[in-house]
PDB file of C-alpha atoms and ligand atoms in Angstrom:
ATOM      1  CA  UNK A   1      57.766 -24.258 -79.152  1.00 75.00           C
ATOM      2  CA  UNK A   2      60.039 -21.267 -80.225  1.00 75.00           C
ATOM      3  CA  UNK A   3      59.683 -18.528 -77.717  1.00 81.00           C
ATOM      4  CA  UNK A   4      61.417 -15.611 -79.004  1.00 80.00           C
ATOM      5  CA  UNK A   5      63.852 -13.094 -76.676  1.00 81.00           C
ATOM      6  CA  UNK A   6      63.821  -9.613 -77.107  1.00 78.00           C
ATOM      7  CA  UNK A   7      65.355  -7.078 -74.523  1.00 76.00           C
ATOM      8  CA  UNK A   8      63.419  -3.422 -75.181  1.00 71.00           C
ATOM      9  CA  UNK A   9      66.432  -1.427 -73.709  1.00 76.00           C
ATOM     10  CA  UNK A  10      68.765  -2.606 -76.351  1.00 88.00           C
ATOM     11  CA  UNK A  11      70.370  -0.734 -78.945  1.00 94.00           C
ATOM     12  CA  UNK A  12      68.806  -1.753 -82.445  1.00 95.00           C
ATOM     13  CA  UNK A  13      72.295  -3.490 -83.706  1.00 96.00           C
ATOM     14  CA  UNK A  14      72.013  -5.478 -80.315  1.00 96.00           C
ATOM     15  CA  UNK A  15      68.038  -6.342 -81.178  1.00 96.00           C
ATOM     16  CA  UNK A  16      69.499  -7.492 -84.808  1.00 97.00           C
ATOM     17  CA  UNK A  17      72.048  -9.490 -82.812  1.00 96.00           C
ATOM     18  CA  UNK A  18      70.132 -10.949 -80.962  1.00 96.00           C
ATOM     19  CA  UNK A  19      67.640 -11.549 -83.652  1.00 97.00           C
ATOM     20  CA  UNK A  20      70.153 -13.486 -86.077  1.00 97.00           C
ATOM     21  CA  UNK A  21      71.443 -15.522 -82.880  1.00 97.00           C
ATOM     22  CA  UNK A  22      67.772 -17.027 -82.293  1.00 97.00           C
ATOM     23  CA  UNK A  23      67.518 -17.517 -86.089  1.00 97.00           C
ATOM     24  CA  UNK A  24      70.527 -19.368 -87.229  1.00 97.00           C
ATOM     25  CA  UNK A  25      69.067 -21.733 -84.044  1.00 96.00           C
ATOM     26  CA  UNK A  26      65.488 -21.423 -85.491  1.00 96.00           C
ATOM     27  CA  UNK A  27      66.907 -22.926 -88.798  1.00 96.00           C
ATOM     28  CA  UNK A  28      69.763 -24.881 -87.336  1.00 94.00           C
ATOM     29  CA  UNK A  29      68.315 -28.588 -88.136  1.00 92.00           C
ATOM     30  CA  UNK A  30      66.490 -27.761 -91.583  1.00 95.00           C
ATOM     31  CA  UNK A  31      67.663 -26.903 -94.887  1.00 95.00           C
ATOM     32  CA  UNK A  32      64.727 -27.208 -96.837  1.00 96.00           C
ATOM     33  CA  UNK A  33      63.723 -23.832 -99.068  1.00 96.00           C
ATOM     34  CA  UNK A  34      59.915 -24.059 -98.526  1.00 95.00           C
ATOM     35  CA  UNK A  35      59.824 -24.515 -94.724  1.00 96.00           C
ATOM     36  CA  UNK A  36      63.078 -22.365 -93.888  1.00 97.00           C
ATOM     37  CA  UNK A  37      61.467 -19.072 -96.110  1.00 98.00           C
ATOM     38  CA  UNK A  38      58.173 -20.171 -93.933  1.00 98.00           C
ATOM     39  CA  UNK A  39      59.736 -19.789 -90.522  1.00 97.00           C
ATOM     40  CA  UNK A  40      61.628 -16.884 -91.669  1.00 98.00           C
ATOM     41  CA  UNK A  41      58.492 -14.817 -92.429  1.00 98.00           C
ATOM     42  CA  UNK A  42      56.790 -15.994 -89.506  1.00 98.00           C
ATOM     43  CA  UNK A  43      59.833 -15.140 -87.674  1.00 98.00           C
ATOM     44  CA  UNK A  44      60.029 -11.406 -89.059  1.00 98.00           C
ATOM     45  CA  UNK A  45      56.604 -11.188 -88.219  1.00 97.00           C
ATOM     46  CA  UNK A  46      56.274 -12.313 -84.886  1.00 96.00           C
ATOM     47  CA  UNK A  47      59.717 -10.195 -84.341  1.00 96.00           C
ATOM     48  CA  UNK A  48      59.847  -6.532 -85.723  1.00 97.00           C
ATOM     49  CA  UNK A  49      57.117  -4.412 -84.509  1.00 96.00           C
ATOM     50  CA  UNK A  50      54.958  -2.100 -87.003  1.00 97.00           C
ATOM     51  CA  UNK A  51      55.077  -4.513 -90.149  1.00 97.00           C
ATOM     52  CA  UNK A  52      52.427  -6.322 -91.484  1.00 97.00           C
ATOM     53  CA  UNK A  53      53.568  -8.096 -94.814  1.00 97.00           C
ATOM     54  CA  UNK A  54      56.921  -9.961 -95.036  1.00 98.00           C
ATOM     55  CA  UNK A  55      57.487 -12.631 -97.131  1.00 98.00           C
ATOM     56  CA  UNK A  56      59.300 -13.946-100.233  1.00 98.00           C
ATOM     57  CA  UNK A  57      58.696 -13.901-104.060  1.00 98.00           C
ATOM     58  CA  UNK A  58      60.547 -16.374-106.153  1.00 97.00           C
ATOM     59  CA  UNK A  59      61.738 -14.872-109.169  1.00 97.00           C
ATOM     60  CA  UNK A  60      60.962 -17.232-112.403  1.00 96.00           C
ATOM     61  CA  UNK A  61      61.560 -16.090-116.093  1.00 95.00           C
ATOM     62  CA  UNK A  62      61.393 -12.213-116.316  1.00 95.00           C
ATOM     63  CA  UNK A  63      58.919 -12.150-113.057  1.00 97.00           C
ATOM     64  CA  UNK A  64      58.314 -12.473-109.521  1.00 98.00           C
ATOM     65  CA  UNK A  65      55.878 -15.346-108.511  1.00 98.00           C
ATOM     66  CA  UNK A  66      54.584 -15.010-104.966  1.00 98.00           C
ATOM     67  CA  UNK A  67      56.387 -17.625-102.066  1.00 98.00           C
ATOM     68  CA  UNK A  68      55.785 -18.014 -98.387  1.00 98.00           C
ATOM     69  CA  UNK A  69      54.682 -14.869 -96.481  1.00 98.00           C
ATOM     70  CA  UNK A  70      52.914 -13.752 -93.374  1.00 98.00           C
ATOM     71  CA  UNK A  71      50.174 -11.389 -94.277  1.00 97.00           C
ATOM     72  CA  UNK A  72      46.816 -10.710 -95.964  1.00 96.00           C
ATOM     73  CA  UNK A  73      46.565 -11.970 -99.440  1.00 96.00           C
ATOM     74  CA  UNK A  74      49.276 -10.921-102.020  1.00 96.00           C
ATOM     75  CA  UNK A  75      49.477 -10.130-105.978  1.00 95.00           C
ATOM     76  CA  UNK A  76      50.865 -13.271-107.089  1.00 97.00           C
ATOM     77  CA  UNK A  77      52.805 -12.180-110.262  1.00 97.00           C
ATOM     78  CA  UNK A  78      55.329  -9.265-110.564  1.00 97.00           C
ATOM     79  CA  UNK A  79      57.249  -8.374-113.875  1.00 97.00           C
ATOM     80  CA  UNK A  80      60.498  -7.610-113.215  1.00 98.00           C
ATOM     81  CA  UNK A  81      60.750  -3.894-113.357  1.00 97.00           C
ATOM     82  CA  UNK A  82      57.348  -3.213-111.598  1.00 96.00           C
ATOM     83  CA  UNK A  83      56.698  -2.038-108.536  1.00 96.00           C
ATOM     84  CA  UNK A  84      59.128  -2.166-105.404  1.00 98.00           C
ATOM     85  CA  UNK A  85      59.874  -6.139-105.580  1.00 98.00           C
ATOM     86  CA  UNK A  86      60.050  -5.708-109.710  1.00 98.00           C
ATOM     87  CA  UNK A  87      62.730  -2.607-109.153  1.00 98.00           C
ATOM     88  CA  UNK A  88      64.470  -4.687-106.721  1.00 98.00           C
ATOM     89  CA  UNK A  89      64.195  -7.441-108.805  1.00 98.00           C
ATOM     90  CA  UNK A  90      65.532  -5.949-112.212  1.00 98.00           C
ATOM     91  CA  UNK A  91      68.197  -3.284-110.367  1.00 98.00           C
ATOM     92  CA  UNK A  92      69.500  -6.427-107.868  1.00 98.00           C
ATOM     93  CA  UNK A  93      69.389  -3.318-105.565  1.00 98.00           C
ATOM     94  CA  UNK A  94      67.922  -2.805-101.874  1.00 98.00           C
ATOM     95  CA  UNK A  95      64.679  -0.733-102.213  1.00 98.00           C
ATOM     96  CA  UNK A  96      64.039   1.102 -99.016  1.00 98.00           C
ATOM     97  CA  UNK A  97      61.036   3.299 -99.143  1.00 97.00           C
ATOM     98  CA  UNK A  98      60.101   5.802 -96.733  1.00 97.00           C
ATOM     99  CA  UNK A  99      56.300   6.572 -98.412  1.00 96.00           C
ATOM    100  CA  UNK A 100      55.209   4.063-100.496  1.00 96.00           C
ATOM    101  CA  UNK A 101      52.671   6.226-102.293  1.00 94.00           C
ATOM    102  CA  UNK A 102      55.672   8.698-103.755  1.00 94.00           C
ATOM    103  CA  UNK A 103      57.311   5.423-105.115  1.00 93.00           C
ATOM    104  CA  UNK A 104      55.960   5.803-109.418  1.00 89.00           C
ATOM    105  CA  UNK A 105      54.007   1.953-109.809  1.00 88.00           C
ATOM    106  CA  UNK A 106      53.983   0.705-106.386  1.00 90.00           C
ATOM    107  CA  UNK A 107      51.883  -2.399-105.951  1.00 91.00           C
ATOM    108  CA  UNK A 108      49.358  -1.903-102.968  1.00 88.00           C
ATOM    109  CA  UNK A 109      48.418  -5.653-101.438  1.00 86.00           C
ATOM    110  CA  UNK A 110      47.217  -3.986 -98.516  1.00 85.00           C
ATOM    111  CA  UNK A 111      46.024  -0.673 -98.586  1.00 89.00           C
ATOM    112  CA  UNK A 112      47.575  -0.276 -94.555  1.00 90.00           C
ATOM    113  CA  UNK A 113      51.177  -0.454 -95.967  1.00 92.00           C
ATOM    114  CA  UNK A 114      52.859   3.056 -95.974  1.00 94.00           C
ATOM    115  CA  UNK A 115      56.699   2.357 -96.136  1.00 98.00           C
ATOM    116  CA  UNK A 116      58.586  -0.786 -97.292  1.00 98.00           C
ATOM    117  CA  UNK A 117      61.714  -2.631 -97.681  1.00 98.00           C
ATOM    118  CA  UNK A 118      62.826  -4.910-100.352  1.00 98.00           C
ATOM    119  CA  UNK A 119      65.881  -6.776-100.849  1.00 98.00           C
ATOM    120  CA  UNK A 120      67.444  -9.025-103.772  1.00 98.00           C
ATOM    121  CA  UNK A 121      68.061 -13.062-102.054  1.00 98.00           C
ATOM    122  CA  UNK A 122      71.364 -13.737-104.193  1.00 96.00           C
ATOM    123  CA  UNK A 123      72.828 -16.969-103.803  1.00 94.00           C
ATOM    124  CA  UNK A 124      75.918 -18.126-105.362  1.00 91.00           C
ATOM    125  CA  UNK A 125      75.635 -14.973-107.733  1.00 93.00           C
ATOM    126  CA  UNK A 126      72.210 -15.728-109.457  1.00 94.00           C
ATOM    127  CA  UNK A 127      68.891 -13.915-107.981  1.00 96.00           C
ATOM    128  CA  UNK A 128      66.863 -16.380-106.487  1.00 96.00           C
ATOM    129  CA  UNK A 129      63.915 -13.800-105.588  1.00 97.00           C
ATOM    130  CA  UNK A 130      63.532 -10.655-103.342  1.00 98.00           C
ATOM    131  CA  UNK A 131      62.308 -10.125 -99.294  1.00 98.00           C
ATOM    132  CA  UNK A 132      59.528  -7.920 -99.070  1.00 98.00           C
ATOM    133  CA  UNK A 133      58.785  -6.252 -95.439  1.00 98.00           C
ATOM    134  CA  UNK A 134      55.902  -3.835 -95.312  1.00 97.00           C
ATOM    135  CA  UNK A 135      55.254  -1.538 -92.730  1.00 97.00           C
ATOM    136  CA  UNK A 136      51.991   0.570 -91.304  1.00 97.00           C
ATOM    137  CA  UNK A 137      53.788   3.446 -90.498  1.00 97.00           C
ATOM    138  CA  UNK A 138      55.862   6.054 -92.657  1.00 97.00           C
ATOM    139  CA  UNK A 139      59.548   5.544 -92.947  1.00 97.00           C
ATOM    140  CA  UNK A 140      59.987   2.345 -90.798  1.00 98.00           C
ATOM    141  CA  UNK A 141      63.146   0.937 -91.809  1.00 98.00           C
ATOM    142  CA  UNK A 142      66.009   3.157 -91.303  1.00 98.00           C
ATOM    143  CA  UNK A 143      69.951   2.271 -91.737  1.00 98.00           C
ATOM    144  CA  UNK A 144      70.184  -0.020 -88.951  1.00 98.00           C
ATOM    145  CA  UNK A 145      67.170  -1.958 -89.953  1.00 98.00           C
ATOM    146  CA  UNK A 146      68.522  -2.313 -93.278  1.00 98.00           C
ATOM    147  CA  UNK A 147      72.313  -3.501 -91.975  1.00 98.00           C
ATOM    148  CA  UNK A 148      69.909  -6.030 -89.857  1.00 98.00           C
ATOM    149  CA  UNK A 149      67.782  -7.444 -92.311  1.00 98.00           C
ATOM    150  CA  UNK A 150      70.832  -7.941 -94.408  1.00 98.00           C
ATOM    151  CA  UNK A 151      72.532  -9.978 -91.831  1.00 98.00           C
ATOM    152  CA  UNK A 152      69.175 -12.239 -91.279  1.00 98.00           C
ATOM    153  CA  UNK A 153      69.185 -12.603 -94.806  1.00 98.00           C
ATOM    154  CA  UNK A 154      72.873 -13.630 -95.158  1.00 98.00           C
ATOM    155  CA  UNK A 155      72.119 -16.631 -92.437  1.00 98.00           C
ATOM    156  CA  UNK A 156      68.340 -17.734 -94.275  1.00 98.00           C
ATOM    157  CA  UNK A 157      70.588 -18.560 -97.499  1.00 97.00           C
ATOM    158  CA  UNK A 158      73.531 -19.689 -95.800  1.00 96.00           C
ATOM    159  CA  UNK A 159      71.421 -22.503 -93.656  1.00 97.00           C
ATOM    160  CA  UNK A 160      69.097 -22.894 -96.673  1.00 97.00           C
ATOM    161  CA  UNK A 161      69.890 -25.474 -99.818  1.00 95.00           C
ATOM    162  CA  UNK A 162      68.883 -23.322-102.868  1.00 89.00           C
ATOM    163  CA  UNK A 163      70.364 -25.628-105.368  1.00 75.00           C
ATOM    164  CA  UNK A 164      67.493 -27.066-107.062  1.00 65.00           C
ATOM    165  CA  UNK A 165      66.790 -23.436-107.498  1.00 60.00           C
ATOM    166  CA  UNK A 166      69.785 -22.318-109.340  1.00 57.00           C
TER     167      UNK A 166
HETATM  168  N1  SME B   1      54.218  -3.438-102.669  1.00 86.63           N
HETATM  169  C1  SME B   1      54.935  -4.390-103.499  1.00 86.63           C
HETATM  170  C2  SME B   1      54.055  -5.528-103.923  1.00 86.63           C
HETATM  171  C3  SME B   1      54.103  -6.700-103.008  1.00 86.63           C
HETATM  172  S1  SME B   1      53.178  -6.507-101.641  1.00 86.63           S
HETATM  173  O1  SME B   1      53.566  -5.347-100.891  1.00 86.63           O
HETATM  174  C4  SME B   1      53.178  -7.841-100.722  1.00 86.63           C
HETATM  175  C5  SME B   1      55.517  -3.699-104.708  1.00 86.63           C
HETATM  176  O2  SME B   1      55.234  -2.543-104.998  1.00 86.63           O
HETATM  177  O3  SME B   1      56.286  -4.355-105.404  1.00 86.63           O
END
């Protein structure tokens, strides 16, 4: 069973730390893309507090097609271009977005989700899909949380084979 370790009085570079320390042992024995994008949602989930989506889309073509998540049922089909994930998608830019409902064409899969974070999975150079956290509450993800996610993110693809992808 994983148990995961969080210390409340950290700072929220040590949480992130700390975070991407249990991880890269979380997906230390498996490289497979299905079940390591599986644990990683659940792992986001059962980690950050106030966020209720996170999950992948695989991006296939000139759209996003929905991939492991943790969350209430999803829109399975993005164009590129659409939405937060599609603007992600198409700018192969970070999306952070304090109120989702000022963001033209956002995509509401649950009506609870107020802010949001996106950001491109690029491996070797080629977009292989986007992260999509979604938060209850009004700007959620600050700077820190961004720098964090990133580094998560960096140690999914590193431990991850992709190839068949690519
Ligand atoms: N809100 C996203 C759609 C995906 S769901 O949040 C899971 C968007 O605007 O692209």
């Amino acid at each position: 069973m994983f148990t995961l370790e969080t210390d409340q009085s950290s700072s929220k570079p040590e949480f992130y730390e700390s975070l991407n320390l249990q991880l890269t042992g979380l997906l230390m024995e498996e490289e497979d893309m299905i079940c390591n994008l599986s644990q990683f949602a659940a792992f986001l989930m059962q980690s950050l507090e106030e966020v209720n989506w996170a999950g992948v889309y695989f991006a296939r073509g000139e759209e996003l097609v929905l991939g492991p998540y943790v969350g209430k049922v999803a829109c399975t089909r993005i164009p590129f271009g659409r939405g937060v994930c599609g603007t992600a998608a198409s700018t192969q830019e970070i999306q952070r977005i304090a109120n989702v409902h000022d963001f033209p064409g956002h995509i509401a899969c649950d009506s609870a989700s107020e802010s949001e974070i996106v950001l491109p999975i690029m491996v070797a150079g080629k977009l292989i899909g986007v992260l999509d956290i979604d938060s209850p509450i009004a700007n959620r993800f600050d700077d820190e949380d961004q720098a964090g996610l990133e580094t998560l993110l960096r140690t999914l693809t590193q431990a991850t084979q992709f190839e068949w992808q690519l």
